[in-house]
mmCIF file of C-alpha atoms in Angstrom:
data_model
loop_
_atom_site.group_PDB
_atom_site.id
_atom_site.type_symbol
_atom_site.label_atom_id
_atom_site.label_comp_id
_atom_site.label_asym_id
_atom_site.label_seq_id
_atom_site.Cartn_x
_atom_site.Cartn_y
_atom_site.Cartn_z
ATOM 1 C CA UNK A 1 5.398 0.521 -2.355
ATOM 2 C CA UNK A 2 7.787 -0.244 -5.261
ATOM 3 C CA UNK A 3 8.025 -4.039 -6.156
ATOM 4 C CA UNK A 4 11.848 -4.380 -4.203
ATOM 5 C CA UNK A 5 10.126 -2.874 -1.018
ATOM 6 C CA UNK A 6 7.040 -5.698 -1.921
ATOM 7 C CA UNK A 7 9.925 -8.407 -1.902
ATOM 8 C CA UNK A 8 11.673 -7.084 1.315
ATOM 9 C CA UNK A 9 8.304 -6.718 3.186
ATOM 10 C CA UNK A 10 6.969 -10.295 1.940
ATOM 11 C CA UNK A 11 9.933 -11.561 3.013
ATOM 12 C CA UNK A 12 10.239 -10.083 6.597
ATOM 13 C CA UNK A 13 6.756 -11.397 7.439
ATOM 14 C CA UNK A 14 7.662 -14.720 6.513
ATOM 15 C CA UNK A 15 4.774 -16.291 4.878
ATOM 16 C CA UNK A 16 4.087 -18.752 2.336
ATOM 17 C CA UNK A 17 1.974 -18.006 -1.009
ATOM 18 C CA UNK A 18 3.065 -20.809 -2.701
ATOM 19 C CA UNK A 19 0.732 -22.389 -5.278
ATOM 20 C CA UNK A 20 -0.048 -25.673 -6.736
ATOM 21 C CA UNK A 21 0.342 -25.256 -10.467
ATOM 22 C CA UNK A 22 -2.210 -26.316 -13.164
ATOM 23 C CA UNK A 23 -2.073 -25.494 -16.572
ATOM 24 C CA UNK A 24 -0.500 -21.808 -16.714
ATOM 25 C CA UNK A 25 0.785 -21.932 -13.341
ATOM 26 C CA UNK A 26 4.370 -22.270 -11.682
ATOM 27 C CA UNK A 27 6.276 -21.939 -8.414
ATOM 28 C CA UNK A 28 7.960 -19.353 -6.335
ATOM 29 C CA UNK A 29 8.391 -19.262 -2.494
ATOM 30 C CA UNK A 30 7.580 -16.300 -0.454
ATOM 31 C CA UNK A 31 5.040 -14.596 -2.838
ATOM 32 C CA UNK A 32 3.425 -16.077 -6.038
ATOM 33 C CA UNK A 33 3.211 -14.628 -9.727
ATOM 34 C CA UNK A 34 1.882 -15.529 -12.476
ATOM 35 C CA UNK A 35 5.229 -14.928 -13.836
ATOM 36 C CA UNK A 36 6.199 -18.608 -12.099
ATOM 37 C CA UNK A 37 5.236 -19.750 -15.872
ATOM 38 C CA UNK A 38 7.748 -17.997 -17.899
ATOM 39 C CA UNK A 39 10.693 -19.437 -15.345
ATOM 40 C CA UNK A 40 9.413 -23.046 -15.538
ATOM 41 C CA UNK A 41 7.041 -23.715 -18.041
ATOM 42 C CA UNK A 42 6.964 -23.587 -22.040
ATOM 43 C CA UNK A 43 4.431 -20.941 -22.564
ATOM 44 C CA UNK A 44 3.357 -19.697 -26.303
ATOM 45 C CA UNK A 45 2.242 -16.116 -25.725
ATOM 46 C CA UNK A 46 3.892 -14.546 -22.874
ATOM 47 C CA UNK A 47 3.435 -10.601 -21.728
ATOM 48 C CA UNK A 48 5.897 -8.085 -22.896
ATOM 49 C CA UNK A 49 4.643 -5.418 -20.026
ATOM 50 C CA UNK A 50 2.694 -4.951 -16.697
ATOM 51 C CA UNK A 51 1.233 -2.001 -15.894
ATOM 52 C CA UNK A 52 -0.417 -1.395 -12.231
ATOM 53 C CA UNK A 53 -3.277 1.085 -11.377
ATOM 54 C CA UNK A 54 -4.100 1.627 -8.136
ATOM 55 C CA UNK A 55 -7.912 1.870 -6.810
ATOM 56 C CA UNK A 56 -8.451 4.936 -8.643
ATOM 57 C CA UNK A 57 -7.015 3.930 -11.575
ATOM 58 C CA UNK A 58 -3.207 5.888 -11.127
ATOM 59 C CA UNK A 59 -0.627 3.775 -12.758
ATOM 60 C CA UNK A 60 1.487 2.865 -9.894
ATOM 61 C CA UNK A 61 4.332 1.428 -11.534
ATOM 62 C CA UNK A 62 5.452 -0.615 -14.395
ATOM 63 C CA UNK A 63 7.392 -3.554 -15.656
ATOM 64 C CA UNK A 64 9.065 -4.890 -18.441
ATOM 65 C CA UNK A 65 9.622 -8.236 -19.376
ATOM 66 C CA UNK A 66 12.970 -9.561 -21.347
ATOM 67 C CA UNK A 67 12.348 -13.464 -22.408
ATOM 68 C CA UNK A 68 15.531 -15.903 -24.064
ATOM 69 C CA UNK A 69 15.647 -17.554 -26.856
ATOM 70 C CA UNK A 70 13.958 -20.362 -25.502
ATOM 71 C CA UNK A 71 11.312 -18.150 -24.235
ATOM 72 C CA UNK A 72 12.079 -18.249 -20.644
ATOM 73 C CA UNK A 73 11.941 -14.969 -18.590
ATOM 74 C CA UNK A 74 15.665 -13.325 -17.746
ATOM 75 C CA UNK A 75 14.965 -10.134 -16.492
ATOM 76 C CA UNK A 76 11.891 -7.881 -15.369
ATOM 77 C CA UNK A 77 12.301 -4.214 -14.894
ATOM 78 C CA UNK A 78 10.579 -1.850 -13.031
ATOM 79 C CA UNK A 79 9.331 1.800 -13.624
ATOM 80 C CA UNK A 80 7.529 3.709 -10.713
ATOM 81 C CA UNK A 81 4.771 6.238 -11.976
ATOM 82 C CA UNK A 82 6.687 8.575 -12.997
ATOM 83 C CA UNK A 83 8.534 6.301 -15.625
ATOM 84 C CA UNK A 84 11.782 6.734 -13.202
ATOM 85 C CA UNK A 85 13.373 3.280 -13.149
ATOM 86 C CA UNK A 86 12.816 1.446 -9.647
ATOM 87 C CA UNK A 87 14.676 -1.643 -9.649
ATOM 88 C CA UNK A 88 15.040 -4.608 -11.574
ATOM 89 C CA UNK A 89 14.982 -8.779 -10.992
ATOM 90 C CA UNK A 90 17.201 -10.853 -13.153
ATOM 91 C CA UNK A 91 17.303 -15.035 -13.675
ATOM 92 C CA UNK A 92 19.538 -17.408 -14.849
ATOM 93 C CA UNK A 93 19.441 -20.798 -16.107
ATOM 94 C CA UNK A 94 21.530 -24.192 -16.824
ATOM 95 C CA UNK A 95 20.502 -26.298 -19.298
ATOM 96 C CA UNK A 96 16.782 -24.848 -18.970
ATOM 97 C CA UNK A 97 16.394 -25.156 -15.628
ATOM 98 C CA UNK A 98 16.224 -21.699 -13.586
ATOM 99 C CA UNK A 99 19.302 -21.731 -11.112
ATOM 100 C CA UNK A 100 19.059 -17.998 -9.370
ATOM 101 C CA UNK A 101 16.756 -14.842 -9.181
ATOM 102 C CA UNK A 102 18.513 -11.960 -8.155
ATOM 103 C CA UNK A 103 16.640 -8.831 -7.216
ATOM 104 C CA UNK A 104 18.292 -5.135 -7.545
ATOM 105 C CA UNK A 105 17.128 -1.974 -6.489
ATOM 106 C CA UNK A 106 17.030 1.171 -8.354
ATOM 107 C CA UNK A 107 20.736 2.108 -7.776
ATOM 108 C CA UNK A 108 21.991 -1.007 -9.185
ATOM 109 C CA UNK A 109 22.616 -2.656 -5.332
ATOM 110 C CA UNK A 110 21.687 -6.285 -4.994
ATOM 111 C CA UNK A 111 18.766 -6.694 -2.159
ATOM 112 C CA UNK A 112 18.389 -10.486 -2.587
ATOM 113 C CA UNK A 113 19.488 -13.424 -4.389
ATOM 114 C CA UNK A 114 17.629 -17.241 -4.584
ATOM 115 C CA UNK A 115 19.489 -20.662 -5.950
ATOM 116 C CA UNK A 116 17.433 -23.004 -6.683
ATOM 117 C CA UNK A 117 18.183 -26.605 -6.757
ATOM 118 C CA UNK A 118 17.071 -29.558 -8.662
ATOM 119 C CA UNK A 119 17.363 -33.382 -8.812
ATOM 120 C CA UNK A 120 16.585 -34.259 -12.533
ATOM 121 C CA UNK A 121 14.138 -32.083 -13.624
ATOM 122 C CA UNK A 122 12.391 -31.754 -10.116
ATOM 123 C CA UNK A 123 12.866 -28.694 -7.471
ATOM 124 C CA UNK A 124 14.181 -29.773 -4.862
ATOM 125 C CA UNK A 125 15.543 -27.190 -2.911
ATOM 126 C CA UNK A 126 15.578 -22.984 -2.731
ATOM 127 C CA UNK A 127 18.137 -21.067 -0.799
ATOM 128 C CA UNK A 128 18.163 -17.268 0.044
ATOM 129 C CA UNK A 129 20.775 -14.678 0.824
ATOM 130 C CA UNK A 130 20.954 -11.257 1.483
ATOM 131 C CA UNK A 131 22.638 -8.665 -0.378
ATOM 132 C CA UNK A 132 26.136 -9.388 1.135
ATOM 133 C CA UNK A 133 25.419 -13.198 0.523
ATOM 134 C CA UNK A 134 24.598 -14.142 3.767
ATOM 135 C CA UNK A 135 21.675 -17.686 3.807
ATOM 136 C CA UNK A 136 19.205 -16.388 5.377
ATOM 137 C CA UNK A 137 16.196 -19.145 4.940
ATOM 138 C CA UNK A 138 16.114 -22.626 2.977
ATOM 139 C CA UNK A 139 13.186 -24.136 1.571
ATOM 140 C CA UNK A 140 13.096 -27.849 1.264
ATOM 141 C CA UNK A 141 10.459 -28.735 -1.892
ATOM 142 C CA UNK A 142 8.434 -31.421 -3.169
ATOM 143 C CA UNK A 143 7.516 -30.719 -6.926
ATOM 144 C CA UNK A 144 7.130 -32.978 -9.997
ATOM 145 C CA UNK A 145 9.426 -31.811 -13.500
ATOM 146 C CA UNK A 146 7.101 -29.700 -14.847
ATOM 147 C CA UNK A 147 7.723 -27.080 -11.692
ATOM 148 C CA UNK A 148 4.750 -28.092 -9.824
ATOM 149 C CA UNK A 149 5.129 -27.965 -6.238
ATOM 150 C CA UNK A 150 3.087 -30.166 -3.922
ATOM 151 C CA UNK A 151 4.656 -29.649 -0.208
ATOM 152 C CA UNK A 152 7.207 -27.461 0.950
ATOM 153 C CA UNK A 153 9.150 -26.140 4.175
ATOM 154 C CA UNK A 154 11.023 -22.763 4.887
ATOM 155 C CA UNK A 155 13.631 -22.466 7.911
ATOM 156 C CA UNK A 156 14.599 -19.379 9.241
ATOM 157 C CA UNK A 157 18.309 -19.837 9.663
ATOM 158 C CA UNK A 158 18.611 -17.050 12.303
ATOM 159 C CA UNK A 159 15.914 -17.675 14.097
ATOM 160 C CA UNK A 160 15.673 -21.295 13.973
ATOM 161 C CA UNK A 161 11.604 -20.923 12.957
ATOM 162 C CA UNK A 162 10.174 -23.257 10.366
ATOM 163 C CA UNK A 163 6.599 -22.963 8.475
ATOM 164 C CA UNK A 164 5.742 -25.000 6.231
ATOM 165 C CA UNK A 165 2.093 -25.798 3.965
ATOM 166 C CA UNK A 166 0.101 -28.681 1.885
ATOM 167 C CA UNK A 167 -2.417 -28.624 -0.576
ATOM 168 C CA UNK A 168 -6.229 -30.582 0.190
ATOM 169 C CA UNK A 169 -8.581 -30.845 -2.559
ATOM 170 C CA UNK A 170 -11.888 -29.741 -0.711
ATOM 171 C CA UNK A 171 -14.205 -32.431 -0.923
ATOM 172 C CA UNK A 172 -17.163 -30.274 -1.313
ATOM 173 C CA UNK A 173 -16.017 -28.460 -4.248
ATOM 174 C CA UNK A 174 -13.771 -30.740 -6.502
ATOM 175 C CA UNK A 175 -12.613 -27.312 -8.630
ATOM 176 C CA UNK A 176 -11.264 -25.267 -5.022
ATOM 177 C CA UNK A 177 -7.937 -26.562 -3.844
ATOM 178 C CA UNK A 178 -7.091 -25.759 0.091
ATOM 179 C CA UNK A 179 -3.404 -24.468 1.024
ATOM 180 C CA UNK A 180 -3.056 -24.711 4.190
ATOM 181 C CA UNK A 181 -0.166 -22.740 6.033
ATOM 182 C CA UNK A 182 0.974 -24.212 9.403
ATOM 183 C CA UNK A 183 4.221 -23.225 11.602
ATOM 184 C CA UNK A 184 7.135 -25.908 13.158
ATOM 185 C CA UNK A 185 4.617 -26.927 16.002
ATOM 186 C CA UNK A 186 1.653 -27.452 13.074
ATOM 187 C CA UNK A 187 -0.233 -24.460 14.457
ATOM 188 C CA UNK A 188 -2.430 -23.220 11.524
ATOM 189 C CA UNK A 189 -1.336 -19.549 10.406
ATOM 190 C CA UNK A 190 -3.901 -19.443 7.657
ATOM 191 C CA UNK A 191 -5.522 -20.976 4.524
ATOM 192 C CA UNK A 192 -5.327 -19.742 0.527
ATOM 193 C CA UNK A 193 -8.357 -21.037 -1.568
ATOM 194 C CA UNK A 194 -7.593 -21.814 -5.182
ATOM 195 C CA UNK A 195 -10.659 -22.053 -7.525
ATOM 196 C CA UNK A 196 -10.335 -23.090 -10.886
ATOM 197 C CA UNK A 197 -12.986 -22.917 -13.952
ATOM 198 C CA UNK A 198 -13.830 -25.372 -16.096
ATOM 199 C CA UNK A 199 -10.563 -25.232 -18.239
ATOM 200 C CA UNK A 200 -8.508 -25.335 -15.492
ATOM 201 C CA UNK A 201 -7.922 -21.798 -15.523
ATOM 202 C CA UNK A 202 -7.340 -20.375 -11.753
ATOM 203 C CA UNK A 203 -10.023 -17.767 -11.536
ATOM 204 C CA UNK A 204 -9.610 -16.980 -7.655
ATOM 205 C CA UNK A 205 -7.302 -17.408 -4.510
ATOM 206 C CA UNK A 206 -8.818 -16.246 -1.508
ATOM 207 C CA UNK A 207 -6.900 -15.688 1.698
ATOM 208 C CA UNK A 208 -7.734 -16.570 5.331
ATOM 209 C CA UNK A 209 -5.593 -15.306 8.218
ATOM 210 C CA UNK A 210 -7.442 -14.423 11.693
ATOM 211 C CA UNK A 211 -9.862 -12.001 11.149
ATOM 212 C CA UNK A 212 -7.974 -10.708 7.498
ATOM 213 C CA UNK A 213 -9.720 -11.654 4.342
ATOM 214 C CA UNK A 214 -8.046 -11.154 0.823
ATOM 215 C CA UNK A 215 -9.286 -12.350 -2.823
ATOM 216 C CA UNK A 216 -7.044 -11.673 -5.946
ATOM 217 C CA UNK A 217 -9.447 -12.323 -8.916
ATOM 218 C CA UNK A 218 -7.444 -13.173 -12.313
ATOM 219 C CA UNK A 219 -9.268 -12.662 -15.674
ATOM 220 C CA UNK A 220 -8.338 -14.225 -18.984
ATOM 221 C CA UNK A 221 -8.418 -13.338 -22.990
ATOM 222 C CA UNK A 222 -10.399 -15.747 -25.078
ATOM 223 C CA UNK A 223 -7.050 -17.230 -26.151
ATOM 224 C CA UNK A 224 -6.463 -18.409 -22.775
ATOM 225 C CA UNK A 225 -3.919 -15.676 -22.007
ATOM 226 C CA UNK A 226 -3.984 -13.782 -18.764
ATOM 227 C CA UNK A 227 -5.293 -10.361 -19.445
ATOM 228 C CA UNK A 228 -5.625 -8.832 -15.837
ATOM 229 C CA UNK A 229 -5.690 -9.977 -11.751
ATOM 230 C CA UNK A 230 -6.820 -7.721 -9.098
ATOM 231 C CA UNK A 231 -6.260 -7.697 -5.211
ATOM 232 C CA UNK A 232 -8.972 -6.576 -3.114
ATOM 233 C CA UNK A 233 -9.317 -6.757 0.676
ATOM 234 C CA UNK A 234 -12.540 -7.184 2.817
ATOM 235 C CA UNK A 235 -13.599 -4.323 4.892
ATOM 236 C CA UNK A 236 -16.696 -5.082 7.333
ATOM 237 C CA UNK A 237 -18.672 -6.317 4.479
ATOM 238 C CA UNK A 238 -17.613 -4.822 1.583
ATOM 239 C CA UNK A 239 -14.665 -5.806 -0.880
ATOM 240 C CA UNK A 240 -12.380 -3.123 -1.380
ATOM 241 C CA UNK A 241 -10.275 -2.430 -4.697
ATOM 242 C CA UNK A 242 -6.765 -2.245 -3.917
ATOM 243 C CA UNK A 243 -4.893 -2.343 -6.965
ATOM 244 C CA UNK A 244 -5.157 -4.368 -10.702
ATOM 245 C CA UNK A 245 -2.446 -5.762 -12.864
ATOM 246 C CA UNK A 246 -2.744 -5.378 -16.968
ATOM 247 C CA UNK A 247 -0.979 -7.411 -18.893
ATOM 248 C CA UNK A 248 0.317 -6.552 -22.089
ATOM 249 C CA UNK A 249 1.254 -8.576 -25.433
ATOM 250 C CA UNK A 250 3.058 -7.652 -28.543
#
């Protein structure tokens, strides 16, 4: 699936993976990248290109990263594996702060656009439309100025339906932090486990839905950097390789 038809089919199921951000980490509703650093964060050595293999190491597509002169991320473009271009994702900001995210597919067309609202330097809001502009869901966001988000809640404006999730530090393991996902009638829909090392580096984010298990596994350069993350999903009792994400610097 190309990284639009990821976006689209995120966004039709209507889940949060929305992360608490330490050192390296920021914010985006309805799926979560380690990208969420270069829209909100100062960060000194940021990845010009992402290539993804799939299980049997078959590059499945690609993307390129453009960065400002303040070093923020503007636009990410993607290749499929046959180096045919596949759509693209543009940002904009105002005075530093990241205002919109537009998403395009590979004939140009826009698929989805977020505005994203602050008071001061914190987030306080996120709208989305569809490609003919049309608000489709609103997310109402508690966050701190360095684009750290601590609470949040998404209404469906069609539907009427609301989810929403909060973070628990487990009390058994002070470096795993707990998101827990929960709908408008706080009926849990699932959990996301975020374990850190001992620089603060998240390592791991398991996921727990029903019967589904998920773990992406992120690996870093001795410079801190990001170097690779991996998705793998639990089958009986065996983890299965689904794809991995190389990152790489100039």
């Amino acid at each position: 699936m190309s990284p639009v038809g990821e976006i689209i089919s995120m966004f039709r199921m209507f889940i949060f993976f929305i992360i608490l951000s330490v050192p390296i980490l920021g914010y985006t509703p309805g799926k979560w990248s380690h990208k969420d650093a270069y829209l909100f964060k100062k960060v000194k050595k940021v990845p010009t290109k992402e290539i993804v293999r799939n299980a049997e190491g078959q590059v499945i597509y690609v993307a390129e990263y453009e960065y400002n002169s303040d070093g923020k991320l503007v636009a990410e473009t993607y290749s499929d594996k046959e180096g045919k271009g596949d759509g693209k994702t543009t940002f904009r900001y105002t005075e530093g702060l990241l205002t919109s995210e537009e998403v395009y597919d590979n004939g140009g067309h826009l698929v989805e656009r977020k505005d994203f609202q602050f008071k001061g330097r914190n987030l306080k809001k996120m709208n989305v439309k569809d490609r003919e502009g049309k608000l489709v869901m609103v997310y109402t966001i508690e966050s701190d100025g360095e684009g750290n988000v601590f609470a949040a809640e998404g209404k469906n404006i069609e539907t009427k339906d609301n989810e929403s999730f909060r973070f628990q530090v487990d009390p058994k393991r002070p470096n795993v932090q707990i998101q827990y996902l929960t709908d408008d009638k706080k009926k849990g829909l699932g959990e996301i486990h975020f374990k850190f090392d001992g620089k603060g580096n998240l390592v791991e984010r398991e996921f727990f839905q029903g019967e589904n298990r998920r773990v992406h596994k992120l690996k870093y350069k001795a410079d801190g950097s990001l170097e690779s993350h991996s998705f793998h999903v639990k089958q009986g009792d065996n983890w299965i390789l689904e794809k991995t994400h190389v990152l790489v610097y100039d």
